[in-house]
PDB file of C-alpha atoms in Angstrom:
ATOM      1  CA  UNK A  63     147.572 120.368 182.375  1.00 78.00           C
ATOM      2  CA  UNK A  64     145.106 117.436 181.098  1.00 90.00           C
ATOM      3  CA  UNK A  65     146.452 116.451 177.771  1.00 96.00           C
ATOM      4  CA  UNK A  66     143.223 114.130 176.873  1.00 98.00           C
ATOM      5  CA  UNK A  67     140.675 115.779 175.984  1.00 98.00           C
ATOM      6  CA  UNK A  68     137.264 113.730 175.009  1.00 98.00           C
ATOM      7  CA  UNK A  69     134.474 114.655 172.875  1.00 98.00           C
ATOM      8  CA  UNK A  70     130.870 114.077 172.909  1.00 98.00           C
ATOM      9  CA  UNK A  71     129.504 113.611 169.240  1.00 98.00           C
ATOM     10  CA  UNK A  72     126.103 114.650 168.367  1.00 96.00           C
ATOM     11  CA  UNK A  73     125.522 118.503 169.945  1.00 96.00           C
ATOM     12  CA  UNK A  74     129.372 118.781 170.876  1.00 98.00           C
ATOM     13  CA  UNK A  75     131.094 118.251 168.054  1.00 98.00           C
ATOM     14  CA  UNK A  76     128.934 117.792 165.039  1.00 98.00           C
ATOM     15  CA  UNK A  77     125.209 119.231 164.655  1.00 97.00           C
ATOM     16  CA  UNK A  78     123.452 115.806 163.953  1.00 95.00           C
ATOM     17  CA  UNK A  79     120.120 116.763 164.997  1.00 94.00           C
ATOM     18  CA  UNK A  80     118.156 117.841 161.901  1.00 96.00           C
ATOM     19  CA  UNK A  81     118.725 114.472 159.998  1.00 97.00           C
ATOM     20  CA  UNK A  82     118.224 112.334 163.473  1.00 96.00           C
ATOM     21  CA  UNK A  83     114.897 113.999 163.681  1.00 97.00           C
ATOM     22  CA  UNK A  84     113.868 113.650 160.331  1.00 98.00           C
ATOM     23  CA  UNK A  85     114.351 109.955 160.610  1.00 98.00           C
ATOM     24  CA  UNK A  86     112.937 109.309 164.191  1.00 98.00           C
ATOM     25  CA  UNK A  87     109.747 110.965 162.126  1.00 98.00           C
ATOM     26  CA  UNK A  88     110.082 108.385 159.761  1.00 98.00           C
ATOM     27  CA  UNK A  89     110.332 105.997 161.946  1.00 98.00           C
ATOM     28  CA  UNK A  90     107.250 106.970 164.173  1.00 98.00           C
ATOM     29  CA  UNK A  91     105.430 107.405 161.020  1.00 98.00           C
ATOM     30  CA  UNK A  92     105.908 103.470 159.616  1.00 97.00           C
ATOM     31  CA  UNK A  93     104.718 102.495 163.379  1.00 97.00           C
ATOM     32  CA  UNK A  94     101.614 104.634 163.548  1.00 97.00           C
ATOM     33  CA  UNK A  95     102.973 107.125 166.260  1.00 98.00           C
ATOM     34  CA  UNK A  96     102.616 110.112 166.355  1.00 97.00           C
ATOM     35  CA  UNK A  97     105.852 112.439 165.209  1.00 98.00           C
ATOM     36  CA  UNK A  98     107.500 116.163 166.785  1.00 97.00           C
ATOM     37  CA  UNK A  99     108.274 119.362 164.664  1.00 96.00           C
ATOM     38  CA  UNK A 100     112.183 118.855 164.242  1.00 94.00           C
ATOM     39  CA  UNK A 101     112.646 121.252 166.824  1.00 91.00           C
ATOM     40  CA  UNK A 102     111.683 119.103 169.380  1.00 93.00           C
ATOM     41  CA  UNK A 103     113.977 116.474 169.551  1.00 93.00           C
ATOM     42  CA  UNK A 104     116.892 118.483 170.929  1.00 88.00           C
ATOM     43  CA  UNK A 105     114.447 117.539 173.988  1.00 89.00           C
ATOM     44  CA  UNK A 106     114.522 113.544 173.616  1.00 92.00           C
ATOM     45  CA  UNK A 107     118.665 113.205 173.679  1.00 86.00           C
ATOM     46  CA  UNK A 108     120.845 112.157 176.293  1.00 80.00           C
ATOM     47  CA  UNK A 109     121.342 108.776 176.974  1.00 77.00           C
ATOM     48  CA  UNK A 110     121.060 105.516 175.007  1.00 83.00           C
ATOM     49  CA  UNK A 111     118.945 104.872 171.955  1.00 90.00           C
ATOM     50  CA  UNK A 112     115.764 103.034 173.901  1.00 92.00           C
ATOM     51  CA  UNK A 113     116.099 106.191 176.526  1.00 92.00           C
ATOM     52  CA  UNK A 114     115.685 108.907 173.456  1.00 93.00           C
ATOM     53  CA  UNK A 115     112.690 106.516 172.279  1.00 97.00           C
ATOM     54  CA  UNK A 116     110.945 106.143 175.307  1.00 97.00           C
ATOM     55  CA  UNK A 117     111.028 110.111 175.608  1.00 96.00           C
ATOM     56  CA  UNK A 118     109.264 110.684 171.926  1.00 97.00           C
ATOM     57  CA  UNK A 119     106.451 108.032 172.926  1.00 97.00           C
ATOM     58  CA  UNK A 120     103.155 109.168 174.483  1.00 96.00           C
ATOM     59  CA  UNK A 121     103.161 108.272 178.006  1.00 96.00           C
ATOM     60  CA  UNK A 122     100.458 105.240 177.099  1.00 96.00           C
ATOM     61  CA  UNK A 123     102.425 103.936 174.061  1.00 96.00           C
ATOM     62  CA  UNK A 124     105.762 103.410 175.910  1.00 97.00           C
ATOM     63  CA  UNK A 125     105.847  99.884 175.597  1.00 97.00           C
ATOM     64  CA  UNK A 126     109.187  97.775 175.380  1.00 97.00           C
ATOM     65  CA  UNK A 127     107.348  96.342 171.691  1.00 97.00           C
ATOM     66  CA  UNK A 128     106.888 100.005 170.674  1.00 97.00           C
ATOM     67  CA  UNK A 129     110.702 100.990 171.449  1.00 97.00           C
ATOM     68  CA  UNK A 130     112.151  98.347 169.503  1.00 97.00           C
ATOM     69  CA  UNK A 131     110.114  98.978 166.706  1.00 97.00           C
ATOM     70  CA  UNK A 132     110.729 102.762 166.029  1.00 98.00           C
ATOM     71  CA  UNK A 133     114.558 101.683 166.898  1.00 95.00           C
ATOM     72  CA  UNK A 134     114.587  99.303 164.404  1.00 96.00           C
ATOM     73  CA  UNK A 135     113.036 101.242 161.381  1.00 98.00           C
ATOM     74  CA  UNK A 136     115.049 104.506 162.738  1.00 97.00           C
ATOM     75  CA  UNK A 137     118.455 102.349 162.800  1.00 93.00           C
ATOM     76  CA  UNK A 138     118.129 101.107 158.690  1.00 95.00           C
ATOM     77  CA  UNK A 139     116.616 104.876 158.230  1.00 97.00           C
ATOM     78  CA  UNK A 140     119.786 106.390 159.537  1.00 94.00           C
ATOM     79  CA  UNK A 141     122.263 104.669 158.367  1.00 91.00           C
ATOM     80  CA  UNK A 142     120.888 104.551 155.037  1.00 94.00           C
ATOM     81  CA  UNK A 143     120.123 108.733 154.615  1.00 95.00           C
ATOM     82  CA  UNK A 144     122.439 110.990 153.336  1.00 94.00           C
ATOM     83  CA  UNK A 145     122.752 113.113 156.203  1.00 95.00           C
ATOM     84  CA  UNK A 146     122.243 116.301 154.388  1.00 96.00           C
ATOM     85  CA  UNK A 147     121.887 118.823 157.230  1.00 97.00           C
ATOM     86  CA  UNK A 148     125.226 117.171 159.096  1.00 97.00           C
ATOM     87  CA  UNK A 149     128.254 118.493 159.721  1.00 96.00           C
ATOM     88  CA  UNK A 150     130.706 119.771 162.590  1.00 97.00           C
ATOM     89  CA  UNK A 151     129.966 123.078 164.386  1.00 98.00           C
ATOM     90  CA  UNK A 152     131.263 126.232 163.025  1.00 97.00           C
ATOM     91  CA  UNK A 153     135.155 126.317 164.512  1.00 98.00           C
ATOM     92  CA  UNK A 154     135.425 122.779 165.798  1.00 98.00           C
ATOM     93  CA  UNK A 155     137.924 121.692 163.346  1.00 98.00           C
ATOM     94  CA  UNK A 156     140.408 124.502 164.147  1.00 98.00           C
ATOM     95  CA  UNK A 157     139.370 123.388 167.773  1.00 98.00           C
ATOM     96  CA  UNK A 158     140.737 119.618 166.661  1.00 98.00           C
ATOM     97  CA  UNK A 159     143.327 120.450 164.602  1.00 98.00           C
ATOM     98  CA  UNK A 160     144.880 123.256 167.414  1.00 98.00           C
ATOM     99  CA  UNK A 161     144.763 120.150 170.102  1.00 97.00           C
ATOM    100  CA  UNK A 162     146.520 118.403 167.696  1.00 97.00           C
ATOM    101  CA  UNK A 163     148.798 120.360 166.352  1.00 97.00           C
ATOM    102  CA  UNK A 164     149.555 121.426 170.558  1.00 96.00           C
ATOM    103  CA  UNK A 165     150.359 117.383 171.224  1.00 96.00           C
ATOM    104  CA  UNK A 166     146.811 116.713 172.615  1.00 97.00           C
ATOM    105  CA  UNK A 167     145.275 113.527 172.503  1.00 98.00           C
ATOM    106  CA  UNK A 168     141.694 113.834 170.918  1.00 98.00           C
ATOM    107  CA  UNK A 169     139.362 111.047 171.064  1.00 98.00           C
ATOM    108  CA  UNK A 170     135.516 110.973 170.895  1.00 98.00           C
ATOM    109  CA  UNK A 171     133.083 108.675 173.460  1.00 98.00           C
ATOM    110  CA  UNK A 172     129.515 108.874 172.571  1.00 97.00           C
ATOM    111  CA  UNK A 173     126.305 106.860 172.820  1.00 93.00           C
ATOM    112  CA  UNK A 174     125.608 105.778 169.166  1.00 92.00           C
ATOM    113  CA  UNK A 175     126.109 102.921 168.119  1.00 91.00           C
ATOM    114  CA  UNK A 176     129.730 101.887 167.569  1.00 96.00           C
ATOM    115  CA  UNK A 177     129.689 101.181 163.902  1.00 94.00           C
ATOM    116  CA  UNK A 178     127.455 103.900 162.385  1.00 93.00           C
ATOM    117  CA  UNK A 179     129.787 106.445 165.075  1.00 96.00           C
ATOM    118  CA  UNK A 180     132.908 104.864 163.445  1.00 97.00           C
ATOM    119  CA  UNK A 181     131.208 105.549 160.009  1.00 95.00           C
ATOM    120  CA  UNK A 182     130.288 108.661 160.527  1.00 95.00           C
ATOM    121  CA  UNK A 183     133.898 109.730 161.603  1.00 97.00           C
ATOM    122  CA  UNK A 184     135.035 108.230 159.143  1.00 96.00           C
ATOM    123  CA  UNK A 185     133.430 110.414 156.525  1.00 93.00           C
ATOM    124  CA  UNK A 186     133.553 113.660 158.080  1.00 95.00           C
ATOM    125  CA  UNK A 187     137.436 113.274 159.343  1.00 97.00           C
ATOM    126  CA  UNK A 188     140.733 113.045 157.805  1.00 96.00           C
ATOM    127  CA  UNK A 189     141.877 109.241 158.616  1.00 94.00           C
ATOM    128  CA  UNK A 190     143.255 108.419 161.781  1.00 94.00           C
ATOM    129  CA  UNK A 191     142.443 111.888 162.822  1.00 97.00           C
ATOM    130  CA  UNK A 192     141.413 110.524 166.433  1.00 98.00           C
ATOM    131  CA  UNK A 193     143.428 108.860 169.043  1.00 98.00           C
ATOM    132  CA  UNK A 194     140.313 106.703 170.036  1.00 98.00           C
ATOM    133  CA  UNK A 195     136.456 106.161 169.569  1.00 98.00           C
ATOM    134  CA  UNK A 196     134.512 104.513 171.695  1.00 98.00           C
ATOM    135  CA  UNK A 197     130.559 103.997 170.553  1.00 97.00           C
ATOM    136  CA  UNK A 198     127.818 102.061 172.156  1.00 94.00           C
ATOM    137  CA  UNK A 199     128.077  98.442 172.100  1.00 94.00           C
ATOM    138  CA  UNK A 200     125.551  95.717 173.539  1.00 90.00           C
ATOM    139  CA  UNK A 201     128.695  94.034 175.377  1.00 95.00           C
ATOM    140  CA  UNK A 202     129.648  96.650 177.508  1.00 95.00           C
ATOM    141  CA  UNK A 203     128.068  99.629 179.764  1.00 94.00           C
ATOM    142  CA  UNK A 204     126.962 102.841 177.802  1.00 92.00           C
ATOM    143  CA  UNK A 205     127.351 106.318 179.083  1.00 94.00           C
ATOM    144  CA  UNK A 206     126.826 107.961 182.122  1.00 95.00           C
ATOM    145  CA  UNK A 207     128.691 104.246 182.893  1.00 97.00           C
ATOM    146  CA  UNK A 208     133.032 105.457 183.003  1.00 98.00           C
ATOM    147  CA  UNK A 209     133.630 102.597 180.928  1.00 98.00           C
ATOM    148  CA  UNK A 210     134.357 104.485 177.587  1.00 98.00           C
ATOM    149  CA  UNK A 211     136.684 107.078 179.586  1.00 98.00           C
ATOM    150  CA  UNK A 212     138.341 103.812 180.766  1.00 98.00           C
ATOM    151  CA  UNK A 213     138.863 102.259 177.551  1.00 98.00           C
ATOM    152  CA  UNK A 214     139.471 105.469 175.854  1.00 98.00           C
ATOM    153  CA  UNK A 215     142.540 106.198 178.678  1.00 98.00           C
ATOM    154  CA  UNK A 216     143.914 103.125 178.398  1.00 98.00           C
ATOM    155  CA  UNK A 217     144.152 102.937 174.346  1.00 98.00           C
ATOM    156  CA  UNK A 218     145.985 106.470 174.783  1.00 98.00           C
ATOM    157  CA  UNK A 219     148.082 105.537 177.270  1.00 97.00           C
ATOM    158  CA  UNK A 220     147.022 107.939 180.163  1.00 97.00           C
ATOM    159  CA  UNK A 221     145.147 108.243 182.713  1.00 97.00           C
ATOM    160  CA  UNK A 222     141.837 109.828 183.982  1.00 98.00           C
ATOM    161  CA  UNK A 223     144.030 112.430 185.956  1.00 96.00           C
ATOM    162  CA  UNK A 224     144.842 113.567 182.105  1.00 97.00           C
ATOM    163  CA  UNK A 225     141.608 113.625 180.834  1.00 98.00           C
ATOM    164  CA  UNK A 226     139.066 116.569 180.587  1.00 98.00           C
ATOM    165  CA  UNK A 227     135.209 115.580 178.917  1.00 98.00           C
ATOM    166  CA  UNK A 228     133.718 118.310 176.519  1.00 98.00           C
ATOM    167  CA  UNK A 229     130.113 117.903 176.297  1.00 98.00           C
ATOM    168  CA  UNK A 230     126.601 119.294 175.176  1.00 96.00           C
ATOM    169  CA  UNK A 231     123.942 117.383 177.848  1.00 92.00           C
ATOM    170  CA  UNK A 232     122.867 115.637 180.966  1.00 93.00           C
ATOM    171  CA  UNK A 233     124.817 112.122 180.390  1.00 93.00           C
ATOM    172  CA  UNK A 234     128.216 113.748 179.539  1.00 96.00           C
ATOM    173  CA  UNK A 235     128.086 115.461 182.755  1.00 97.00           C
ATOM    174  CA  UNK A 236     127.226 112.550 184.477  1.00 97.00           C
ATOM    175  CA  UNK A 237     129.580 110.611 182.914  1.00 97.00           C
ATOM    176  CA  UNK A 238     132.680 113.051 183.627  1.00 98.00           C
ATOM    177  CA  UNK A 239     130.901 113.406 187.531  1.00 98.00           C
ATOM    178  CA  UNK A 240     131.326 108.824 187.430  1.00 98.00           C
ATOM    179  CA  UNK A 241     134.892 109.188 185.889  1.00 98.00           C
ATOM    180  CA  UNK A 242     135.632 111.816 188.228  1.00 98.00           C
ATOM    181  CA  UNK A 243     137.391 114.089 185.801  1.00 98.00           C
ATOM    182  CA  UNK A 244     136.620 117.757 185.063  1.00 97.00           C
ATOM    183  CA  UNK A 245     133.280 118.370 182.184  1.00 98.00           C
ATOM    184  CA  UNK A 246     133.382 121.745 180.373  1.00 98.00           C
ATOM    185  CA  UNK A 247     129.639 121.816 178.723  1.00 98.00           C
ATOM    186  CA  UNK A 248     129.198 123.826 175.707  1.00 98.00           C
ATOM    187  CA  UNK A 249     126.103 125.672 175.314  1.00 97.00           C
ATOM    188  CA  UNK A 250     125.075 124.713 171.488  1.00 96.00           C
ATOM    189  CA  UNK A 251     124.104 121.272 171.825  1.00 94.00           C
ATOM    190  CA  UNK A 252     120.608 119.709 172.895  1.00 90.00           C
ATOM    191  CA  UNK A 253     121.195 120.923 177.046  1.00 88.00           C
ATOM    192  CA  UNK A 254     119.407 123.332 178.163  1.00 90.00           C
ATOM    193  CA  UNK A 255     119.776 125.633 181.444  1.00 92.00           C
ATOM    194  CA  UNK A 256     119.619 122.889 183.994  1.00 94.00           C
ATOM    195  CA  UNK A 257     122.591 121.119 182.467  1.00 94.00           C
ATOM    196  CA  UNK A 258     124.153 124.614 182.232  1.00 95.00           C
ATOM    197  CA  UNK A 259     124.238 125.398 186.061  1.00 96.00           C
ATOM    198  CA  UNK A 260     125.055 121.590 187.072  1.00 97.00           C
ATOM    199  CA  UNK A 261     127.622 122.499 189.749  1.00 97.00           C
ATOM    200  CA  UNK A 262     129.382 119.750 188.568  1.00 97.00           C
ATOM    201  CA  UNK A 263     130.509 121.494 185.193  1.00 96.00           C
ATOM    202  CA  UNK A 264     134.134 122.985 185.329  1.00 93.00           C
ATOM    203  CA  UNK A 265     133.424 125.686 183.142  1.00 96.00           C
ATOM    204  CA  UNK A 266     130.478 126.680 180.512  1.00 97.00           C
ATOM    205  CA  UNK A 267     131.605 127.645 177.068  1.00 98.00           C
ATOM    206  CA  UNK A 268     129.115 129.917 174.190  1.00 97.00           C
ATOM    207  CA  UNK A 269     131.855 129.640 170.979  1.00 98.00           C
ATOM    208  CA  UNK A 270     134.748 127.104 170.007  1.00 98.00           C
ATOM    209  CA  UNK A 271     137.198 129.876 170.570  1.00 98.00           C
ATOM    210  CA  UNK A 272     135.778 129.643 174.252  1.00 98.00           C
ATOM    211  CA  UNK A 273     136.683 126.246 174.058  1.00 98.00           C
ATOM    212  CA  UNK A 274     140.022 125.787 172.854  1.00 98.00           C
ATOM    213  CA  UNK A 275     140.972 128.866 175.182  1.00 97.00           C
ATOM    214  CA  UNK A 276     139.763 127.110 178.245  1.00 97.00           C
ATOM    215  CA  UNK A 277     141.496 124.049 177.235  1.00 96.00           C
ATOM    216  CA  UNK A 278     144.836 125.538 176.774  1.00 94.00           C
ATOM    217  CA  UNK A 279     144.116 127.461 179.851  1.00 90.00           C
ATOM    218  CA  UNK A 280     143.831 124.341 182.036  1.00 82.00           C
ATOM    219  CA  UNK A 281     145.841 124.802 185.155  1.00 61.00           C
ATOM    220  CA  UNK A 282     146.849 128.581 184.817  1.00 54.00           C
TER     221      UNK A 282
END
C-alpha cells in the first residue's frame, strides 16, 4: 500500500486553465502576438513555463527574446488577477480530506513557479493542509526531472517505494516513468488520448470517486 500520494496542480487538482489563458492573451497581446480562443491552451501545457510559451508562438516568432517577453508580462499578469474562474475540481477536496483523514501523506509537485504555487495553496487550502510542495525553482531541475519526488519523499519521511503520482498530462507521466513509481492519470485535465493510453500509466481515472477508490485500492 503506497501511503504518499502526489498531486499535480493545474488540470489534476485545481481547474486553472481559464484564468492562465486569459492572461497568456494578455500577455501575447502587449507583445504584438497573436492570441488562441481560451480553449486552446489546454494544448500548450505540460512542461515548464518557456516550453508552454514556445508552443503558443508561431513557428517564425519562437525566438528566445519573444519567450521571455510574453513570460514576463504573463508572470506580473498572473499573479496580479483575481483568478475568477479557479478553483479545485468537483470532489477533490473529499479526495484530500479522505487521504487525510485515512493517514495518507498528501503533497503537491508541480511546474509553476514555487512562490505563486505556494500562494495559490495557500488561498485555496486550509493551512498546513499539505505534507509538502514542491514548485519550480531556477536552482534546481523542473519536472519530468525526479527531483521534486525526491525532495517531496524525503520532507515526508518515505520513500519512492511509498509514493504513487496523480496526474493530468505528458510531464507527470514522465516524471512518475523517471521516479519509477506508479502514475494514475486522470482524464479532466489538459491530456488528451495519447497521454491516456501511455502504457506507462497504472490506471486511468474519469471522476474523483474513481480516484480515491483506486487509491485505497492499491495493492488488493
Amino acid at each position: 500500500m503506497r501511503k504518499l500520494v502526489i498531486f499535480d496542480f493545474d488540470g489534476t487538482l485545481v481547474d486553472t486553465i481559464t484564468d492562465v489563458g486569459i492572461c497568456f492573451n494578455e500577455a501575447l497581446k502587449v507583445n504584438d502576438l497573436p492570441q488562441h480562443p481560451l480553449d486552446a491552451f489546454g494544448r500548450f501545457a505540460g512542461g515548464n513555463l518557456e516550453t508552454v510559451v514556445s508552443r503558443m508562438l508561431p513557428q517564425d516568432q519562437i525566438t528566445v527574446e519573444n519567450i521571455d517577453r510574453v513570460k514576463t508580462v504573463y508572470r506580473k499578469l498572473y499573479l496580479e488577477s483575481k483568478k475568477p474562474n479557479t478553483k479545485p475540481y468537483p470532489g477533490m477536496m473529499h479526495v484530500l480530506d479522505t487521504l487525510k483523514a485515512k493517514g495518507y501523506k498528501i503533497a503537491v509537485n508541480s511546474n509553476k513557479g514555487q512562490a505563486l504555487l505556494d500562494d495559490m495553496v495557500q488561498k485555496m487550502f486550509p493551512p498546513e493542509y499539505f505534507d509538502e510542495v514542491v514548485g519550480y525553482l531556477e536552482s534546481r531541475p523542473s519536472k519530468p526531472d525526479p527531483c521534486g519526488v525526491d525532495m517531496i519523499c524525503r520532507a515526508c519521511g518515505m520513500r519512492r517505494e511509498d509514493a504513487v503520482y496523480v496526474g493530468d498530462g505528458a510531464s507527470d507521466i514522465a516524471t512518475a516513468e523517471a521516479a519509477e513509481i506508479p502514475c494514475i492519470y486522470v482524464t479532466w485535465g489538459q491530456g488528451n488520448q495519447k497521454d491516456e493510453e501511455n502504457p506507462y500509466n497504472y490506471r486511468v481515472v474519469n471522476t474523483a470517486d474513481e480516484l480515491l477508490q483506486t487509491l485505497q485500492n492499491q495493492g488488493k
